[in-house]
Amino acid sequence: MTTLDVTAPAFVAMAHRIVWCTAATAGPDGAPRTRVLHPIWEWDGDRLRGWIATVRTPLKAAHLDANPSVSLTYWDPTQDTCTADCGATWIDDDEKAALWARFAEGPEPVGYDPSIVPGWDDADSPAFDGLVLEPRRLRVMPGTVLLQGTGEVLTWSA
């Protein structure tokens, strides 16, 4: 197992290059559900946090109320993969403007104008909501490990 200060920057670099991930939650009955999401990650040298702009659907809310955890996996055709298992909480209404700005001013290719999403005119739009992610476990595996037997798998657990 590696330390967070090694694994987190490698995770952010790969996740931000790939952009889209499959996110899994578990409902009150324990059944899993996946969806494709687009987080932004922030590493300040001590703490890694993720942010997702999303719609608070009844299904997502029920899953996170029952089990406030999400597992996110990124993959690309070179077989590069990285995974973050996280605690997930809905942001407060007073954090929505900052979340909007985080995406609107975010670095390419993860930054984007949130108003391109139907129903999201601005941070005060009723459908605009967000999640903050607190990683409990990270795994970063370059595709070369799988395809060539070279490289290093990085893992970290809280």
mmCIF file with all atom_site columns, C-alpha atoms in Angstrom:
data_model
loop_
_atom_site.group_PDB
_atom_site.id
_atom_site.type_symbol
_atom_site.label_atom_id
_atom_site.label_alt_id
_atom_site.label_comp_id
_atom_site.label_asym_id
_atom_site.label_entity_id
_atom_site.label_seq_id
_atom_site.pdbx_PDB_ins_code
_atom_site.Cartn_x
_atom_site.Cartn_y
_atom_site.Cartn_z
_atom_site.occupancy
_atom_site.B_iso_or_equiv
_atom_site.pdbx_formal_charge
_atom_site.auth_seq_id
_atom_site.auth_comp_id
_atom_site.auth_asym_id
_atom_site.auth_atom_id
_atom_site.pdbx_PDB_model_num
ATOM 1   C CA . MET A 1 1   ? 0.000   0.000  0.000   1.00 0.00 ? 1   MET A CA 1
ATOM 2   C CA . THR A 1 2   ? 1.265   3.486  -0.825  1.00 0.00 ? 2   THR A CA 1
ATOM 3   C CA . THR A 1 3   ? 0.679   6.768  0.933   1.00 0.00 ? 3   THR A CA 1
ATOM 4   C CA . LEU A 1 4   ? -2.010  9.266  0.066   1.00 0.00 ? 4   LEU A CA 1
ATOM 5   C CA . ASP A 1 5   ? 0.557   11.848 -1.050  1.00 0.00 ? 5   ASP A CA 1
ATOM 6   C CA . VAL A 1 6   ? 1.724   9.428  -3.766  1.00 0.00 ? 6   VAL A CA 1
ATOM 7   C CA . THR A 1 7   ? -1.613  7.887  -4.728  1.00 0.00 ? 7   THR A CA 1
ATOM 8   C CA . ALA A 1 8   ? -3.845  10.992 -4.730  1.00 0.00 ? 8   ALA A CA 1
ATOM 9   C CA . PRO A 1 9   ? -1.921  12.975 -7.384  1.00 0.00 ? 9   PRO A CA 1
ATOM 10  C CA . ALA A 1 10  ? -1.699  9.884  -9.627  1.00 0.00 ? 10  ALA A CA 1
ATOM 11  C CA . PHE A 1 11  ? -5.426  9.299  -9.147  1.00 0.00 ? 11  PHE A CA 1
ATOM 12  C CA . VAL A 1 12  ? -6.354  12.910 -9.974  1.00 0.00 ? 12  VAL A CA 1
ATOM 13  C CA . ALA A 1 13  ? -4.131  12.940 -13.064 1.00 0.00 ? 13  ALA A CA 1
ATOM 14  C CA . MET A 1 14  ? -5.689  9.751  -14.446 1.00 0.00 ? 14  MET A CA 1
ATOM 15  C CA . ALA A 1 15  ? -9.275  10.623 -13.445 1.00 0.00 ? 15  ALA A CA 1
ATOM 16  C CA . HIS A 1 16  ? -9.074  14.095 -14.952 1.00 0.00 ? 16  HIS A CA 1
ATOM 17  C CA . ARG A 1 17  ? -7.587  12.718 -18.173 1.00 0.00 ? 17  ARG A CA 1
ATOM 18  C CA . ILE A 1 18  ? -10.358 10.102 -18.517 1.00 0.00 ? 18  ILE A CA 1
ATOM 19  C CA . VAL A 1 19  ? -13.116 12.508 -17.243 1.00 0.00 ? 19  VAL A CA 1
ATOM 20  C CA . TRP A 1 20  ? -16.163 10.178 -17.127 1.00 0.00 ? 20  TRP A CA 1
ATOM 21  C CA . CYS A 1 21  ? -16.559 7.376  -14.597 1.00 0.00 ? 21  CYS A CA 1
ATOM 22  C CA . THR A 1 22  ? -19.023 4.673  -13.689 1.00 0.00 ? 22  THR A CA 1
ATOM 23  C CA . ALA A 1 23  ? -20.451 5.415  -10.256 1.00 0.00 ? 23  ALA A CA 1
ATOM 24  C CA . ALA A 1 24  ? -22.117 2.719  -8.161  1.00 0.00 ? 24  ALA A CA 1
ATOM 25  C CA . THR A 1 25  ? -24.426 3.115  -5.192  1.00 0.00 ? 25  THR A CA 1
ATOM 26  C CA . ALA A 1 26  ? -26.451 0.578  -3.220  1.00 0.00 ? 26  ALA A CA 1
ATOM 27  C CA . GLY A 1 27  ? -30.110 1.015  -2.420  1.00 0.00 ? 27  GLY A CA 1
ATOM 28  C CA . PRO A 1 28  ? -31.995 0.281  0.792   1.00 0.00 ? 28  PRO A CA 1
ATOM 29  C CA . ASP A 1 29  ? -32.440 -3.312 -0.423  1.00 0.00 ? 29  ASP A CA 1
ATOM 30  C CA . GLY A 1 30  ? -28.687 -3.632 -1.062  1.00 0.00 ? 30  GLY A CA 1
ATOM 31  C CA . ALA A 1 31  ? -29.137 -3.811 -4.824  1.00 0.00 ? 31  ALA A CA 1
ATOM 32  C CA . PRO A 1 32  ? -26.426 -1.930 -6.746  1.00 0.00 ? 32  PRO A CA 1
ATOM 33  C CA . ARG A 1 33  ? -27.113 0.760  -9.327  1.00 0.00 ? 33  ARG A CA 1
ATOM 34  C CA . THR A 1 34  ? -24.608 2.373  -11.654 1.00 0.00 ? 34  THR A CA 1
ATOM 35  C CA . ARG A 1 35  ? -24.599 5.599  -13.582 1.00 0.00 ? 35  ARG A CA 1
ATOM 36  C CA . VAL A 1 36  ? -22.014 7.586  -15.536 1.00 0.00 ? 36  VAL A CA 1
ATOM 37  C CA . LEU A 1 37  ? -20.845 10.783 -13.839 1.00 0.00 ? 37  LEU A CA 1
ATOM 38  C CA . HIS A 1 38  ? -18.249 13.501 -14.267 1.00 0.00 ? 38  HIS A CA 1
ATOM 39  C CA . PRO A 1 39  ? -16.489 14.480 -11.005 1.00 0.00 ? 39  PRO A CA 1
ATOM 40  C CA . ILE A 1 40  ? -13.844 17.102 -10.391 1.00 0.00 ? 40  ILE A CA 1
ATOM 41  C CA . TRP A 1 41  ? -11.167 16.169 -7.862  1.00 0.00 ? 41  TRP A CA 1
ATOM 42  C CA . GLU A 1 42  ? -9.136  18.527 -5.683  1.00 0.00 ? 42  GLU A CA 1
ATOM 43  C CA . TRP A 1 43  ? -5.894  17.528 -4.017  1.00 0.00 ? 43  TRP A CA 1
ATOM 44  C CA . ASP A 1 44  ? -4.354  20.190 -1.775  1.00 0.00 ? 44  ASP A CA 1
ATOM 45  C CA . GLY A 1 45  ? -1.360  18.138 -0.657  1.00 0.00 ? 45  GLY A CA 1
ATOM 46  C CA . ASP A 1 46  ? -3.137  16.865 2.466   1.00 0.00 ? 46  ASP A CA 1
ATOM 47  C CA . ARG A 1 47  ? -6.727  16.103 1.530   1.00 0.00 ? 47  ARG A CA 1
ATOM 48  C CA . LEU A 1 48  ? -8.421  14.718 -1.568  1.00 0.00 ? 48  LEU A CA 1
ATOM 49  C CA . ARG A 1 49  ? -12.050 15.634 -2.213  1.00 0.00 ? 49  ARG A CA 1
ATOM 50  C CA . GLY A 1 50  ? -14.295 15.041 -5.174  1.00 0.00 ? 50  GLY A CA 1
ATOM 51  C CA . TRP A 1 51  ? -17.258 17.042 -6.385  1.00 0.00 ? 51  TRP A CA 1
ATOM 52  C CA . ILE A 1 52  ? -20.131 15.962 -8.617  1.00 0.00 ? 52  ILE A CA 1
ATOM 53  C CA . ALA A 1 53  ? -22.720 18.284 -10.129 1.00 0.00 ? 53  ALA A CA 1
ATOM 54  C CA . THR A 1 54  ? -25.865 16.204 -10.476 1.00 0.00 ? 54  THR A CA 1
ATOM 55  C CA . VAL A 1 55  ? -29.630 16.044 -10.131 1.00 0.00 ? 55  VAL A CA 1
ATOM 56  C CA . ARG A 1 56  ? -30.964 14.778 -6.807  1.00 0.00 ? 56  ARG A CA 1
ATOM 57  C CA . THR A 1 57  ? -33.318 12.153 -8.202  1.00 0.00 ? 57  THR A CA 1
ATOM 58  C CA . PRO A 1 58  ? -35.530 10.184 -5.795  1.00 0.00 ? 58  PRO A CA 1
ATOM 59  C CA . LEU A 1 59  ? -33.550 7.025  -6.609  1.00 0.00 ? 59  LEU A CA 1
ATOM 60  C CA . LYS A 1 60  ? -30.128 8.613  -5.972  1.00 0.00 ? 60  LYS A CA 1
ATOM 61  C CA . ALA A 1 61  ? -31.391 10.230 -2.788  1.00 0.00 ? 61  ALA A CA 1
ATOM 62  C CA . ALA A 1 62  ? -32.847 6.942  -1.498  1.00 0.00 ? 62  ALA A CA 1
ATOM 63  C CA . HIS A 1 63  ? -29.580 5.131  -2.207  1.00 0.00 ? 63  HIS A CA 1
ATOM 64  C CA . LEU A 1 64  ? -27.433 7.732  -0.491  1.00 0.00 ? 64  LEU A CA 1
ATOM 65  C CA . ASP A 1 65  ? -29.841 8.016  2.453   1.00 0.00 ? 65  ASP A CA 1
ATOM 66  C CA . ALA A 1 66  ? -29.580 4.253  2.976   1.00 0.00 ? 66  ALA A CA 1
ATOM 67  C CA . ASN A 1 67  ? -25.860 3.973  2.265   1.00 0.00 ? 67  ASN A CA 1
ATOM 68  C CA . PRO A 1 68  ? -23.945 7.263  1.904   1.00 0.00 ? 68  PRO A CA 1
ATOM 69  C CA . SER A 1 69  ? -21.191 5.670  -0.159  1.00 0.00 ? 69  SER A CA 1
ATOM 70  C CA . VAL A 1 70  ? -20.260 5.662  -3.815  1.00 0.00 ? 70  VAL A CA 1
ATOM 71  C CA . SER A 1 71  ? -17.648 3.717  -5.756  1.00 0.00 ? 71  SER A CA 1
ATOM 72  C CA . LEU A 1 72  ? -16.309 5.422  -8.868  1.00 0.00 ? 72  LEU A CA 1
ATOM 73  C CA . THR A 1 73  ? -14.259 3.662  -11.544 1.00 0.00 ? 73  THR A CA 1
ATOM 74  C CA . TYR A 1 74  ? -12.566 5.291  -14.519 1.00 0.00 ? 74  TYR A CA 1
ATOM 75  C CA . TRP A 1 75  ? -11.409 3.268  -17.549 1.00 0.00 ? 75  TRP A CA 1
ATOM 76  C CA . ASP A 1 76  ? -9.916  4.096  -20.907 1.00 0.00 ? 76  ASP A CA 1
ATOM 77  C CA . PRO A 1 77  ? -9.011  1.972  -23.964 1.00 0.00 ? 77  PRO A CA 1
ATOM 78  C CA . THR A 1 78  ? -5.342  1.735  -22.889 1.00 0.00 ? 78  THR A CA 1
ATOM 79  C CA . GLN A 1 79  ? -6.691  -0.257 -19.905 1.00 0.00 ? 79  GLN A CA 1
ATOM 80  C CA . ASP A 1 80  ? -5.729  2.513  -17.467 1.00 0.00 ? 80  ASP A CA 1
ATOM 81  C CA . THR A 1 81  ? -8.116  2.300  -14.514 1.00 0.00 ? 81  THR A CA 1
ATOM 82  C CA . CYS A 1 82  ? -8.538  4.095  -11.241 1.00 0.00 ? 82  CYS A CA 1
ATOM 83  C CA . THR A 1 83  ? -11.135 3.675  -8.517  1.00 0.00 ? 83  THR A CA 1
ATOM 84  C CA . ALA A 1 84  ? -12.216 5.757  -5.536  1.00 0.00 ? 84  ALA A CA 1
ATOM 85  C CA . ASP A 1 85  ? -14.467 4.306  -2.835  1.00 0.00 ? 85  ASP A CA 1
ATOM 86  C CA . CYS A 1 86  ? -15.940 7.301  -1.042  1.00 0.00 ? 86  CYS A CA 1
ATOM 87  C CA . GLY A 1 87  ? -18.328 8.634  1.505   1.00 0.00 ? 87  GLY A CA 1
ATOM 88  C CA . ALA A 1 88  ? -20.812 10.868 -0.300  1.00 0.00 ? 88  ALA A CA 1
ATOM 89  C CA . THR A 1 89  ? -22.954 13.689 1.038   1.00 0.00 ? 89  THR A CA 1
ATOM 90  C CA . TRP A 1 90  ? -25.250 16.166 -0.642  1.00 0.00 ? 90  TRP A CA 1
ATOM 91  C CA . ILE A 1 91  ? -23.961 19.723 -0.601  1.00 0.00 ? 91  ILE A CA 1
ATOM 92  C CA . ASP A 1 92  ? -25.842 22.449 1.242   1.00 0.00 ? 92  ASP A CA 1
ATOM 93  C CA . ASP A 1 93  ? -27.763 25.054 -0.748  1.00 0.00 ? 93  ASP A CA 1
ATOM 94  C CA . ASP A 1 94  ? -25.204 27.718 0.195   1.00 0.00 ? 94  ASP A CA 1
ATOM 95  C CA . GLU A 1 95  ? -22.477 25.611 -1.495  1.00 0.00 ? 95  GLU A CA 1
ATOM 96  C CA . LYS A 1 96  ? -24.186 25.434 -4.894  1.00 0.00 ? 96  LYS A CA 1
ATOM 97  C CA . ALA A 1 97  ? -22.648 28.635 -6.265  1.00 0.00 ? 97  ALA A CA 1
ATOM 98  C CA . ALA A 1 98  ? -19.166 27.395 -5.393  1.00 0.00 ? 98  ALA A CA 1
ATOM 99  C CA . LEU A 1 99  ? -19.899 24.029 -7.018  1.00 0.00 ? 99  LEU A CA 1
ATOM 100 C CA . TRP A 1 100 ? -21.140 25.764 -10.161 1.00 0.00 ? 100 TRP A CA 1
ATOM 101 C CA . ALA A 1 101 ? -17.954 27.870 -10.283 1.00 0.00 ? 101 ALA A CA 1
ATOM 102 C CA . ARG A 1 102 ? -15.773 24.813 -9.627  1.00 0.00 ? 102 ARG A CA 1
ATOM 103 C CA . PHE A 1 103 ? -17.037 23.250 -12.876 1.00 0.00 ? 103 PHE A CA 1
ATOM 104 C CA . ALA A 1 104 ? -17.384 26.475 -14.895 1.00 0.00 ? 104 ALA A CA 1
ATOM 105 C CA . GLU A 1 105 ? -13.802 27.485 -14.043 1.00 0.00 ? 105 GLU A CA 1
ATOM 106 C CA . GLY A 1 106 ? -12.367 23.964 -13.850 1.00 0.00 ? 106 GLY A CA 1
ATOM 107 C CA . PRO A 1 107 ? -9.376  22.842 -15.865 1.00 0.00 ? 107 PRO A CA 1
ATOM 108 C CA . GLU A 1 108 ? -9.799  21.197 -19.261 1.00 0.00 ? 108 GLU A CA 1
ATOM 109 C CA . PRO A 1 109 ? -11.051 18.579 -19.876 1.00 0.00 ? 109 PRO A CA 1
ATOM 110 C CA . VAL A 1 110 ? -13.073 18.251 -16.633 1.00 0.00 ? 110 VAL A CA 1
ATOM 111 C CA . GLY A 1 111 ? -14.237 21.848 -16.513 1.00 0.00 ? 111 GLY A CA 1
ATOM 112 C CA . TYR A 1 112 ? -17.390 22.711 -18.433 1.00 0.00 ? 112 TYR A CA 1
ATOM 113 C CA . ASP A 1 113 ? -20.237 25.209 -18.482 1.00 0.00 ? 113 ASP A CA 1
ATOM 114 C CA . PRO A 1 114 ? -22.942 23.608 -16.293 1.00 0.00 ? 114 PRO A CA 1
ATOM 115 C CA . SER A 1 115 ? -25.657 25.538 -18.144 1.00 0.00 ? 115 SER A CA 1
ATOM 116 C CA . ILE A 1 116 ? -25.306 23.080 -21.048 1.00 0.00 ? 116 ILE A CA 1
ATOM 117 C CA . VAL A 1 117 ? -27.276 20.590 -18.918 1.00 0.00 ? 117 VAL A CA 1
ATOM 118 C CA . PRO A 1 118 ? -31.025 20.954 -19.549 1.00 0.00 ? 118 PRO A CA 1
ATOM 119 C CA . GLY A 1 119 ? -32.713 22.563 -16.554 1.00 0.00 ? 119 GLY A CA 1
ATOM 120 C CA . TRP A 1 120 ? -29.489 24.053 -15.173 1.00 0.00 ? 120 TRP A CA 1
ATOM 121 C CA . ASP A 1 121 ? -29.653 27.754 -15.988 1.00 0.00 ? 121 ASP A CA 1
ATOM 122 C CA . ASP A 1 122 ? -27.541 28.768 -12.996 1.00 0.00 ? 122 ASP A CA 1
ATOM 123 C CA . ALA A 1 123 ? -26.548 27.594 -9.518  1.00 0.00 ? 123 ALA A CA 1
ATOM 124 C CA . ASP A 1 124 ? -30.029 28.476 -8.216  1.00 0.00 ? 124 ASP A CA 1
ATOM 125 C CA . SER A 1 125 ? -31.800 26.174 -10.668 1.00 0.00 ? 125 SER A CA 1
ATOM 126 C CA . PRO A 1 126 ? -34.009 23.737 -8.721  1.00 0.00 ? 126 PRO A CA 1
ATOM 127 C CA . ALA A 1 127 ? -32.581 20.703 -10.562 1.00 0.00 ? 127 ALA A CA 1
ATOM 128 C CA . PHE A 1 128 ? -28.938 21.661 -9.894  1.00 0.00 ? 128 PHE A CA 1
ATOM 129 C CA . ASP A 1 129 ? -27.436 19.861 -6.922  1.00 0.00 ? 129 ASP A CA 1
ATOM 130 C CA . GLY A 1 130 ? -24.192 18.243 -5.976  1.00 0.00 ? 130 GLY A CA 1
ATOM 131 C CA . LEU A 1 131 ? -22.265 15.711 -3.988  1.00 0.00 ? 131 LEU A CA 1
ATOM 132 C CA . VAL A 1 132 ? -19.012 15.991 -2.117  1.00 0.00 ? 132 VAL A CA 1
ATOM 133 C CA . LEU A 1 133 ? -16.872 12.854 -2.055  1.00 0.00 ? 133 LEU A CA 1
ATOM 134 C CA . GLU A 1 134 ? -14.478 11.871 0.727   1.00 0.00 ? 134 GLU A CA 1
ATOM 135 C CA . PRO A 1 135 ? -12.282 8.973  -0.438  1.00 0.00 ? 135 PRO A CA 1
ATOM 136 C CA . ARG A 1 136 ? -11.760 6.004  1.864   1.00 0.00 ? 136 ARG A CA 1
ATOM 137 C CA . ARG A 1 137 ? -9.806  3.936  -0.645  1.00 0.00 ? 137 ARG A CA 1
ATOM 138 C CA . LEU A 1 138 ? -8.002  4.688  -3.906  1.00 0.00 ? 138 LEU A CA 1
ATOM 139 C CA . ARG A 1 139 ? -6.545  2.386  -6.538  1.00 0.00 ? 139 ARG A CA 1
ATOM 140 C CA . VAL A 1 140 ? -4.612  3.494  -9.611  1.00 0.00 ? 140 VAL A CA 1
ATOM 141 C CA . MET A 1 141 ? -3.544  0.905  -12.186 1.00 0.00 ? 141 MET A CA 1
ATOM 142 C CA . PRO A 1 142 ? -1.799  1.877  -15.406 1.00 0.00 ? 142 PRO A CA 1
ATOM 143 C CA . GLY A 1 143 ? -2.780  -0.383 -18.299 1.00 0.00 ? 143 GLY A CA 1
ATOM 144 C CA . THR A 1 144 ? 0.863   -1.335 -18.726 1.00 0.00 ? 144 THR A CA 1
ATOM 145 C CA . VAL A 1 145 ? 0.593   -3.441 -15.553 1.00 0.00 ? 145 VAL A CA 1
ATOM 146 C CA . LEU A 1 146 ? -2.057  -5.589 -17.208 1.00 0.00 ? 146 LEU A CA 1
ATOM 147 C CA . LEU A 1 147 ? -0.747  -5.561 -20.780 1.00 0.00 ? 147 LEU A CA 1
ATOM 148 C CA . GLN A 1 148 ? 3.036   -5.560 -20.335 1.00 0.00 ? 148 GLN A CA 1
ATOM 149 C CA . GLY A 1 149 ? 3.740   -6.450 -16.728 1.00 0.00 ? 149 GLY A CA 1
ATOM 150 C CA . THR A 1 150 ? 5.367   -3.057 -16.159 1.00 0.00 ? 150 THR A CA 1
ATOM 151 C CA . GLY A 1 151 ? 4.389   -0.136 -13.984 1.00 0.00 ? 151 GLY A CA 1
ATOM 152 C CA . GLU A 1 152 ? 3.017   0.021  -10.497 1.00 0.00 ? 152 GLU A CA 1
ATOM 153 C CA . VAL A 1 153 ? -0.426  -0.363 -8.971  1.00 0.00 ? 153 VAL A CA 1
ATOM 154 C CA . LEU A 1 154 ? -0.955  2.299  -6.318  1.00 0.00 ? 154 LEU A CA 1
ATOM 155 C CA . THR A 1 155 ? -3.440  1.779  -3.513  1.00 0.00 ? 155 THR A CA 1
ATOM 156 C CA . TRP A 1 156 ? -4.320  3.781  -0.444  1.00 0.00 ? 156 TRP A CA 1
ATOM 157 C CA . SER A 1 157 ? -6.875  3.212  2.329   1.00 0.00 ? 157 SER A CA 1
ATOM 158 C CA . ALA A 1 158 ? -7.921  5.592  5.075   1.00 0.00 ? 158 ALA A CA 1
#
